Amino acid sequence: MTQWIRHFRDGQAGDRDLLGGKGANLAEMTRIGLPVPPGFTITTDGFRSFRDRDGLVPDRLWDEVRTALVDVERQLDRQFGNPNCPLLLSVRSGARDSMPGMMDTILNVGLNAETVEGLACLSGERFAWDSWRRLIQMYGRVVLHADGEAFEHALTAARSRAGVEHDHELDLATLQQLVEEFRAIVATTGTPFPDDPWEQLQGAVLAVFRSWNSPRAIAYRRSTGISGEAGTAVNIQAMVFGNLGAGCASGVAFTRNPNTGENGLFGEYLPNAQGEDVVSGVRTPRPVEQMASDPEFAQAHTDLLAVGDLLERHFTDMQDLEFTVERGKLWMLQTRTGKRTANAAVRIAVEMVGEGLIDEATAVRRIRPAEIDALLHPQIDPSFDRMVIAKGMPASPGAASGTVALTPDRAEELGVAGEAVILVRHETAAEDFPGMERSRGILTARGGMTSHAAVVARGMGLPAVTGCSALEIDIAAGSIRVGEQTIREGDLITIDGASGEVLLGEAPMLVSGLGPEALQLLAWADRFRRLGAPMPTPWSDRCGQRTFGAEGIGLCRTEHMFFAPGRIEVMRRLILAQSENERALALDELEAFQTTDFDGIFRAMDGLPVTIRLLDPPLHEFLPPEAELPELAESMGIDAPILQAQIDALREVNPMLGLRGVRLGMTFPEVTEMQVRAIFTAAANVAREGIVVLPEIMIPLVSTASELAQQRQLIDRTAAELVARTGTPVAYKVGTMIEVPRAALLAADIAEHADFFSLGTNDLTQMTFGLSRDDSARFLPAYIASGVLTDDPFQVLDDQGVGQLVRMATRNGRAAKPTLSVGVCGEHGGDPKSIEFCHHVGLNYVSCSPFRVPVARLAAAQAAIANGL
Amino acid sequence: MTQWIRHFRDGQAGDRDLLGGKGANLAEMTRIGLPVPPGFTITTDGFRSFRDRDGLVPDRLWDEVRTALVDVERQLDRQFGNPNCPLLLSVRSGARDSMPGMMDTILNVGLNAETVEGLACLSGERFAWDSWRRLIQMYGRVVLHADGEAFEHALTAARSRAGVEHDHELDLATLQQLVEEFRAIVATTGTPFPDDPWEQLQGAVLAVFRSWNSPRAIAYRRSTGISGEAGTAVNIQAMVFGNLGAGCASGVAFTRNPNTGENGLFGEYLPNAQGEDVVSGVRTPRPVEQMASDPEFAQAHTDLLAVGDLLERHFTDMQDLEFTVERGKLWMLQTRTGKRTANAAVRIAVEMVGEGLIDEATAVRRIRPAEIDALLHPQIDPSFDRMVIAKGMPASPGAASGTVALTPDRAEELGVAGEAVILVRHETAAEDFPGMERSRGILTARGGMTSHAAVVARGMGLPAVTGCSALEIDIAAGSIRVGEQTIREGDLITIDGASGEVLLGEAPMLVSGLGPEALQLLAWADRFRRLGAPMPTPWSDRCGQRTFGAEGIGLCRTEHMFFAPGRIEVMRRLILAQSENERALALDELEAFQTTDFDGIFRAMDGLPVTIRLLDPPLHEFLPPEAELPELAESMGIDAPILQAQIDALREVNPMLGLRGVRLGMTFPEVTEMQVRAIFTAAANVAREGIVVLPEIMIPLVSTASELAQQRQLIDRTAAELVARTGTPVAYKVGTMIEVPRAALLAADIAEHADFFSLGTNDLTQMTFGLSRDDSARFLPAYIASGVLTDDPFQVLDDQGVGQLVRMATRNGRAAKPTLSVGVCGEHGGDPKSIEFCHHVGLNYVSCSPFRVPVARLAAAQAAIANGL
């Protein structure tokens, strides 16, 4: 019995852990009778033993390889190292999870001065010597770390000597000379190229083993989340040749179009070439359909269509194939699940359901939430040659081109005039909102993935790149320095919010949107998900989120209504009022604005709940920058120094932990009353027209039950007064945000006064970690890179820490009030990993920005499916 | 059987809940045979029935009062309302817990046009009419809410008409006229003065009932933590008269000096006066010793000494007595445990142990931690050249400087705003309490050592000077004249409650310190307490805290060492270093400073642990104000705009939640290394001299186990290098502050890398509440005033919320590592309520500021004693 080796014929697709993805699929293809060159796999057990013994090859490994080799020799009637009928081998890595291009491969193993002659007899002299020089080059580079450039220099010199353009035009003599030159290059490493085929094989296997821990493989695994523990298998397989002349070719193909999802073989082949020639792009390959009309390859094409169809049905997914045609005969070298664009993924999944290949749950499971997200935002045309000048954080997906504006005012001005604008700032603040709203994209020099700019941009569906520290913004000069370059206000730039890249000039965009297949898939998702109704935040005053399938508004930020021009001034007059009368006048004006806004929202959301959060931000967010102060003072008829003193008094050391949220409502009950009056006036107006109004009033930042009890009393009383006055009863709920750790700890007490809990996990994360998202950019990325934190806790809900509070709040809140509705509101509501957590905790709903609603619907369905519905 | 009434002879001291404190003690005195005028008590049951029935008097209450009254009439052979032999009654409140001056009293009940004539026959005309005008005045003010000023005006006018200075000099005719005038004043309320004695009695009882919920009583209970549930009893007692002429007097006395604790009767008496005359401060009373040398009172004095001695032994505590001498005979009107200064409290407790009256545990329990704190209260620096402008009575010890406020409202307003206020009054009254509570000290122009101002101030531990007759207070003009000088409201003055002196301006203060009795008491406390070793924070770099009985240093803030002049510049060079070389140079300099500092601390703390917290604050705290920037730029040879940009980049939106604590150590590991090198260099130097060095290195603001693991590794490695270099092994511990909610939630994981947890409850409170201490002033006082929060959570540990995290961290941390030492570090470590909480949680120690150490030792002992040791 063998311990470290498995013949292809003895394995199957399910053995991925042991054989790696490539090896398992080679075994599966062999098992179902497809033409696979014979070979065997050194298992991942073998690799792990090697690794655990600090690079000592397991006992008996080489013995087993020798024995297995004899088996392959017998099948093909050739012998490894035999000058008369040499068998050549390929040695390829194969981890469980595909790591394309990250690990090593060595082809043509087994050639030396004797066997090259034997190969020449069998397959032609030119081919044999070309194969040998390929082996020396590949082996030298991969196993002995010879300088890869030196080989390329020698090849270039040879081509120019010979006066040819391509390597395959080189004649025998040149190739023979190149072999000598290549051997000399290898010798510079201090180790000569080994002439012993067995020594070549051992070297190749060890090189594959070692490549598992190459820096690029480690980096790839870290970026894709693949564990470093699994290790790689090594596939040793008889060579077949696509470069033996007529009737020979190598190719790659997908069973469906990976860009569009269209059903039908899609791929390329290159006559008289080895696989590496196809992917290297040195010669331009032909579309795989042309094989059909080429007599040399017509049979192979028919066979390939049949094989593709068989494999797709066998694996029930679109396959990515590698094949070689050797003198007219098709050989399969690899099959794997094909990578595809978001659009293609959705179309393939939906069509495969129609074809009966997979069921709906499988289709829903197969689409990554990020793919749905990608559909909603413009993408830079992948064929476009990007000139990246800087890179920041990918803060809000999608891409946009526009002229640079360095102030929100300028952005607003240009935006109103219909120009596409990219607002570029050090960082954004609440008062920048009108300018942001008029921009096509946001670029900031500071702040992370959850900075104000990022959160607002995601809420509005705007692309954003944040924390792009290479930008040196000089507002006075109206320009930005990026290294040697200067971008002036008015220049065109492009940002890619998915990659964090900043490009000079305009870029062509692709916009897909949610097509019929995507809508079909989401409709299926809705049937599976148990986690209720992702409810979005409305952006601006448009209520377009209904189109994304939201089941209400989870967070209507009333303060955004005060930032509009014409209103912010009133808000400032309220905050800085010098008399009761001034204050009352400002409140009246604001009430009128709010009533109009709520009227519009209630109409748009007819029949769906609207969760309205009462005033939340610190008051100084509404105040003007210092430069505008004299003007404001004059308009208010106050001395500037007095106004300045008043504004200074409102400044806070830690505004996040200051006078905001319910503390405003407790300190200025008249503001709560004003907001409640606006809600119920609008509700009564709209309800009289037969529209169904379901307001849910939410008190933010509660940390004691008394706060909620007192505000609720105020709301109930004001509502009763309004209803008495309008004569139109309005059903409503009162609830709270659980966003302060203490509120989660005291959820049972607080629940007594609440109809619902909205878990504000953005702020809860900040306070639980003691980490301001505005200030985290200087160390949080390093924490994540070094693994101190697995994820950015503002993107992925911290299950261990914040998650404890979420579980506690939900459990204790519901224990105290079984009818309590509990949801998550914030960035995490649109994050798939976090949504799965919410599903497990048994929340009622998640609420997120409108553009994340489809993502949330899908993720909620996947969580339900993964957990047996 | 009676339901609502209890005769004095039927009760005892243990019936406080039912009879109130005054009633229970009257009963006890009656029971042990002391001379108490007969009477009875309406029980607190009666009051509660009245309250629960919304002010409806319980069925049969008046019947029972009538029956009881007949009993009293029989004992004295007088009759209530009988014109021939009228019985007069006093009606006094009496809650379980003493609320001095807060509730109502009415004397001389039973007088009218007929009975006054009977009383005149028995006791003299002038006396009878004076008693009647007192009744009308008191009843009018208290029961019918007539304007108190109006009575005073009429009295003043009468005195001036009669050409006399004092009320007791008024003649019969004037008194008779006053009675008419007083009745007219009462009539202005719409209700005439009731001539029916029974109606008077009912009105008086109901007034006492209602006074339980007067604003001043509510304010007093809130400030002293007395529950509003218990309610008051009402004592109805036959009047005895200290104002019947010769051989008559009223007085108050303490069985020991309430200021110094000296053993021996201490008090005052006023011949020919009622009790209210003594406390009102209108006439200045005589020291009680003088009774001995006055033949009229010699016997009464002898009796009083015996009674005092008996009562003190009976109650095993210093007593506060009220007495009346009626024609040479001593009557006891009240005994209660006497209020006393902190010094007196300690001396009395320690001496009573010596006298065998109480045991040590009782002595320890009897001292309120606040009293120990008061011992450490500021005193005017003796070397200060005092500019004394006036002198009054040294009514309550301690000294204070503050701005003058002439009304309690003004004092309250300024006090709430955080200003140090000295309240200056003619004399204080019960309704002044809220203003007194907000003041730093009290100064009155009238009244003695037992005036309202003096008693209340001592109770609150406030410095007070009373009877400072040189002050001419003009409230309308907002100023005080003192001889030629004028002090305006808002000016700064200083009072010395130990000397009675008043000083212009502010004075430097010194702390009084702990005398031998206090040290004795604390030594006993140390024997009882189980909660270990209160460990203080060192202030400055002096290690004087050893003298307070600390068992180590719980928090050595290393950053304080960098704020010293000459060092802050080096710190700035480190933070703003333009090159690696500059940074290294600055680090070297800082290391030298720190090494010196640690050397000093280790020497001073020989044998005690020193907990050293690594660099904690955000770096911008070290940076200069804007104005100093050009200078710094020049000294560093950098362009000012570049330096400005660097400083701007360090600014944080929420510094509390930014790059600080362990995040600094993670981002700049070289700073951690530098600090560790300094610690181990100093430790080795000192240890070589035979000094025992016990450094405990503490990592602040940890929120993940990895942070602590990585920093610990760095510390262990650096320590090993240093030990290898110095050749002197140093035992050390590494622990962390648990001050971020997540750290408490993940205590089990974090404990794996920690030798100790220091629960940093200051920051933990800020983050758990989402409440910045710096920004809470605009709403936190209102939250506490309105009862949304019971206590300021920064003073008293929030048991419900933050307490959950403390318990979780302790339990889970110890479960993961049973040897883990856990303590609280911060303000709460010096707060008695919080210390009791810590005792219950089973912490190992508390750490607080040095001046709180004695308080913490005492509170820890009391928690242990209260919980059965």
Coordinates of N, CA and C in Angstrom, one line a residue, chain B residues 490-607:
Chain B
G490 N -19.1 88.6 44.3 CA -18.2 88.3 43.2 C -16.7 88.5 43.6
D491 N -16.4 89.2 44.7 CA -15.1 89.4 45.2 C -14.6 88.1 45.8
L492 N -13.3 87.9 45.9 CA -12.7 86.7 46.5 C -12.5 86.9 48.0
I493 N -12.9 86.0 48.8 CA -12.5 86.0 50.2 C -12.2 84.6 50.7
T494 N -11.6 84.6 51.9 CA -11.2 83.3 52.5 C -11.7 83.3 53.9
I495 N -12.2 82.1 54.3 CA -12.6 82.0 55.7 C -11.9 80.8 56.3
D496 N -11.6 81.0 57.6 CA -10.9 80.0 58.3 C -11.8 79.5 59.4
G497 N -12.4 78.4 59.2 CA -13.4 77.8 60.2 C -12.7 77.4 61.5
A498 N -11.4 77.3 61.5 CA -10.8 76.9 62.7 C -10.5 78.0 63.6
S499 N -10.3 79.2 63.0 CA -9.9 80.4 63.8 C -11.1 81.4 63.8
G500 N -12.0 81.3 62.9 CA -13.1 82.2 62.8 C -12.7 83.5 62.0
E501 N -11.5 83.4 61.4 CA -11.1 84.6 60.7 C -11.6 84.7 59.3
V502 N -11.8 86.0 58.9 CA -12.2 86.2 57.5 C -11.1 87.0 56.8
L503 N -10.7 86.6 55.6 CA -9.5 87.2 54.9 C -10.0 87.7 53.6
L504 N -9.4 88.8 53.1 CA -9.7 89.3 51.8 C -8.8 88.5 50.8
G505 N -9.4 88.2 49.7 CA -8.7 87.5 48.6 C -8.5 86.0 48.9
E506 N -7.7 85.4 48.1 CA -7.5 83.9 48.1 C -6.3 83.6 49.0
A507 N -6.3 82.5 49.7 CA -5.1 82.1 50.5 C -4.6 80.7 50.1
P508 N -3.3 80.5 50.2 CA -2.8 79.2 49.9 C -3.2 78.2 51.0
M509 N -3.5 77.0 50.6 CA -4.0 76.0 51.6 C -3.0 74.9 51.8
L510 N -3.1 74.3 53.0 CA -2.3 73.1 53.4 C -3.3 72.1 53.9
V511 N -2.9 70.8 53.9 CA -3.8 69.8 54.3 C -3.5 69.5 55.8
S512 N -4.5 69.3 56.6 CA -4.3 69.1 58.0 C -3.6 67.9 58.4
G513 N -3.9 66.8 57.7 CA -3.2 65.5 57.9 C -3.9 64.7 59.0
L514 N -3.3 63.6 59.3 CA -3.9 62.6 60.2 C -3.2 62.6 61.5
G515 N -3.9 62.9 62.6 CA -3.3 62.9 63.9 C -3.2 61.5 64.5
P516 N -2.7 61.3 65.7 CA -2.4 60.0 66.2 C -3.7 59.2 66.4
E517 N -4.8 59.8 66.7 CA -6.1 59.0 66.8 C -6.5 58.5 65.5
A518 N -6.3 59.3 64.5 CA -6.7 58.9 63.1 C -5.8 57.7 62.7
L519 N -4.5 57.8 63.0 CA -3.6 56.7 62.6 C -4.0 55.4 63.4
Q520 N -4.4 55.6 64.6 CA -4.8 54.4 65.4 C -6.1 53.8 64.8
L521 N -7.0 54.6 64.4 CA -8.2 54.1 63.8 C -7.9 53.4 62.5
L522 N -7.1 54.0 61.7 CA -6.7 53.4 60.4 C -6.0 52.1 60.6
A523 N -5.2 52.0 61.7 CA -4.5 50.8 62.0 C -5.5 49.7 62.3
W524 N -6.5 50.1 63.1 CA -7.6 49.1 63.4 C -8.3 48.7 62.0
A525 N -8.6 49.7 61.2 CA -9.2 49.4 59.9 C -8.5 48.4 59.1
D526 N -7.1 48.6 59.1 CA -6.3 47.6 58.3 C -6.4 46.2 58.8
R527 N -6.7 46.0 60.1 CA -6.9 44.7 60.6 C -8.2 44.1 60.1
F528 N -9.2 44.9 59.8 CA -10.5 44.3 59.4 C -10.6 44.1 57.9
R529 N -10.0 45.0 57.2 CA -10.3 45.0 55.7 C -9.7 43.8 55.1
R530 N -10.4 43.3 54.1 CA -10.0 42.1 53.3 C -9.5 42.6 52.0
L531 N -10.2 43.6 51.5 CA -9.9 44.2 50.2 C -8.5 44.8 50.3
G532 N -7.6 44.3 49.5 CA -6.2 44.6 49.8 C -5.8 46.0 49.5
A533 N -4.7 46.3 50.2 CA -3.8 47.3 49.8 C -4.2 48.4 48.9
P534 N -4.9 49.4 49.4 CA -5.2 50.5 48.5 C -3.9 51.1 48.0
M535 N -3.7 51.1 46.7 CA -2.5 51.5 46.2 C -2.7 52.9 45.4
P536 N -1.9 53.9 45.8 CA -2.2 55.2 45.2 C -1.4 55.4 43.9
T537 N -1.8 56.4 43.3 CA -1.1 57.0 42.2 C -0.1 58.0 42.8
P538 N 1.1 58.0 42.3 CA 2.0 59.0 42.9 C 1.7 60.3 42.3
W539 N 1.7 61.4 43.1 CA 1.5 62.7 42.5 C 2.9 63.3 42.4
S540 N 3.1 64.0 41.3 CA 4.4 64.5 41.0 C 5.4 63.4 41.1
D541 N 6.6 63.6 41.5 CA 7.6 62.5 41.5 C 8.0 62.2 43.0
R542 N 7.2 62.9 43.9 CA 7.5 62.6 45.3 C 6.7 61.3 45.7
C543 N 7.3 60.6 46.5 CA 6.6 59.3 46.9 C 6.1 59.3 48.3
G544 N 5.6 60.5 48.7 CA 5.1 60.7 50.0 C 3.9 59.8 50.4
Q545 N 3.3 59.1 49.4 CA 2.1 58.4 49.7 C 2.4 57.2 50.7
R546 N 3.6 56.8 50.9 CA 3.9 55.8 51.9 C 3.3 56.2 53.2
T547 N 3.3 57.5 53.5 CA 2.8 58.0 54.8 C 1.3 57.8 55.0
F548 N 0.6 57.6 53.9 CA -0.8 57.4 54.0 C -1.2 55.9 54.2
G549 N -0.2 55.1 54.3 CA -0.4 53.7 54.5 C -0.7 52.9 53.2
A550 N -0.2 53.4 52.1 CA -0.4 52.7 50.9 C 0.5 51.5 50.9
E551 N 0.1 50.5 50.1 CA 1.0 49.3 50.0 C 1.6 49.1 48.7
G552 N 1.9 50.3 48.1 CA 2.6 50.2 46.8 C 2.0 51.4 45.9
I553 N 2.5 51.4 44.7 CA 2.0 52.4 43.8 C 1.1 51.7 42.7
G554 N -0.1 52.0 42.6 CA -1.0 51.4 41.7 C -1.0 51.9 40.3
L555 N -0.6 53.2 40.2 CA -0.5 53.7 38.9 C 0.5 54.8 38.8
C556 N 1.7 54.4 38.2 CA 2.7 55.4 38.0 C 2.6 55.8 36.5
R557 N 2.1 57.0 36.3 CA 1.9 57.5 34.9 C 3.2 58.0 34.3
T558 N 3.7 57.2 33.5 CA 5.1 57.6 33.0 C 5.1 58.9 32.2
E559 N 3.9 59.2 31.6 CA 3.9 60.4 30.7 C 4.1 61.7 31.5
H560 N 3.7 61.6 32.8 CA 3.8 62.8 33.6 C 5.3 63.2 33.7
M561 N 6.1 62.2 33.6 CA 7.6 62.5 33.6 C 8.0 63.3 32.4
F562 N 7.3 63.2 31.4 CA 7.7 63.9 30.1 C 7.2 65.4 30.1
F563 N 6.3 65.7 31.0 CA 5.8 67.1 31.0 C 6.6 68.1 31.7
A564 N 7.6 67.6 32.4 CA 8.5 68.5 33.1 C 9.2 69.4 32.1
P565 N 9.5 70.7 32.5 CA 10.3 71.5 31.6 C 11.7 70.9 31.4
G566 N 12.1 71.1 30.1 CA 13.4 70.5 29.7 C 13.1 69.1 29.1
R567 N 12.0 68.5 29.5 CA 11.8 67.1 29.0 C 10.7 67.2 27.9
I568 N 9.7 68.1 28.1 CA 8.7 68.2 27.1 C 9.3 68.5 25.7
E569 N 10.4 69.3 25.7 CA 11.0 69.6 24.4 C 11.5 68.4 23.8
V570 N 12.1 67.5 24.6 CA 12.7 66.3 24.0 C 11.5 65.4 23.5
M571 N 10.5 65.4 24.2 CA 9.3 64.6 23.8 C 8.8 65.1 22.4
R572 N 8.8 66.4 22.3 CA 8.3 67.0 21.1 C 9.3 66.7 19.9
R573 N 10.6 66.7 20.2 CA 11.6 66.3 19.2 C 11.3 64.9 18.8
L574 N 11.0 64.0 19.7 CA 10.7 62.6 19.4 C 9.5 62.5 18.5
I575 N 8.4 63.2 18.8 CA 7.2 63.1 18.1 C 7.3 63.6 16.7
L576 N 8.1 64.7 16.6 CA 8.2 65.4 15.3 C 9.5 65.2 14.6
A577 N 10.2 64.1 15.0 CA 11.5 63.8 14.4 C 11.4 63.7 12.9
Q578 N 12.4 64.3 12.2 CA 12.4 64.3 10.8 C 13.2 63.2 10.2
S579 N 14.0 62.5 11.1 CA 14.8 61.4 10.6 C 14.9 60.4 11.7
E580 N 15.3 59.2 11.3 CA 15.5 58.1 12.3 C 16.5 58.5 13.3
N581 N 17.5 59.2 12.9 CA 18.6 59.7 13.8 C 18.1 60.6 14.9
E582 N 17.3 61.6 14.5 CA 16.7 62.5 15.4 C 15.8 61.8 16.4
R583 N 15.1 60.8 15.9 CA 14.2 60.0 16.8 C 15.0 59.2 17.8
A584 N 16.1 58.6 17.3 CA 16.9 57.8 18.2 C 17.6 58.7 19.3
L585 N 18.0 59.9 18.9 CA 18.6 60.8 19.9 C 17.6 61.2 21.0
A586 N 16.4 61.5 20.5 CA 15.4 61.9 21.5 C 15.0 60.8 22.4
L587 N 14.9 59.6 21.9 CA 14.6 58.4 22.7 C 15.7 58.2 23.8
D588 N 17.0 58.3 23.4 CA 18.1 58.2 24.3 C 17.9 59.2 25.5
E589 N 17.6 60.4 25.1 CA 17.5 61.4 26.2 C 16.4 61.1 27.1
L590 N 15.3 60.7 26.6 CA 14.1 60.4 27.4 C 14.4 59.2 28.3
E591 N 15.1 58.2 27.7 CA 15.5 57.0 28.5 C 16.3 57.4 29.7
A592 N 17.2 58.4 29.5 CA 18.0 58.8 30.7 C 17.1 59.4 31.7
F593 N 16.2 60.3 31.3 CA 15.3 60.9 32.3 C 14.5 59.9 33.0
Q594 N 13.9 58.9 32.3 CA 13.1 57.9 32.9 C 13.8 57.1 33.9
T595 N 15.1 56.7 33.5 CA 15.9 55.9 34.3 C 16.1 56.6 35.7
T596 N 16.4 57.9 35.7 CA 16.5 58.6 36.9 C 15.3 58.6 37.7
D597 N 14.1 58.8 37.1 CA 12.8 58.9 37.8 C 12.5 57.5 38.4
F598 N 12.7 56.5 37.7 CA 12.4 55.1 38.2 C 13.3 54.8 39.4
D599 N 14.6 55.2 39.2 CA 15.5 55.0 40.3 C 15.0 55.6 41.6
G600 N 14.5 56.8 41.5 CA 14.0 57.5 42.7 C 12.7 56.8 43.3
I601 N 11.8 56.4 42.4 CA 10.6 55.7 42.8 C 10.9 54.4 43.5
F602 N 11.8 53.6 42.8 CA 12.1 52.3 43.4 C 12.7 52.4 44.8
R603 N 13.6 53.4 44.9 CA 14.2 53.6 46.3 C 13.1 53.9 47.3
A604 N 12.2 54.8 47.0 CA 11.2 55.2 47.9 C 10.3 54.1 48.3
M605 N 10.0 53.2 47.3 CA 9.0 52.2 47.5 C 9.6 50.8 47.9
D606 N 10.9 50.9 48.3 CA 11.6 49.6 48.7 C 10.7 48.6 49.3
G607 N 10.6 47.5 48.6 CA 9.8 46.3 49.1 C 8.3 46.4 48.7

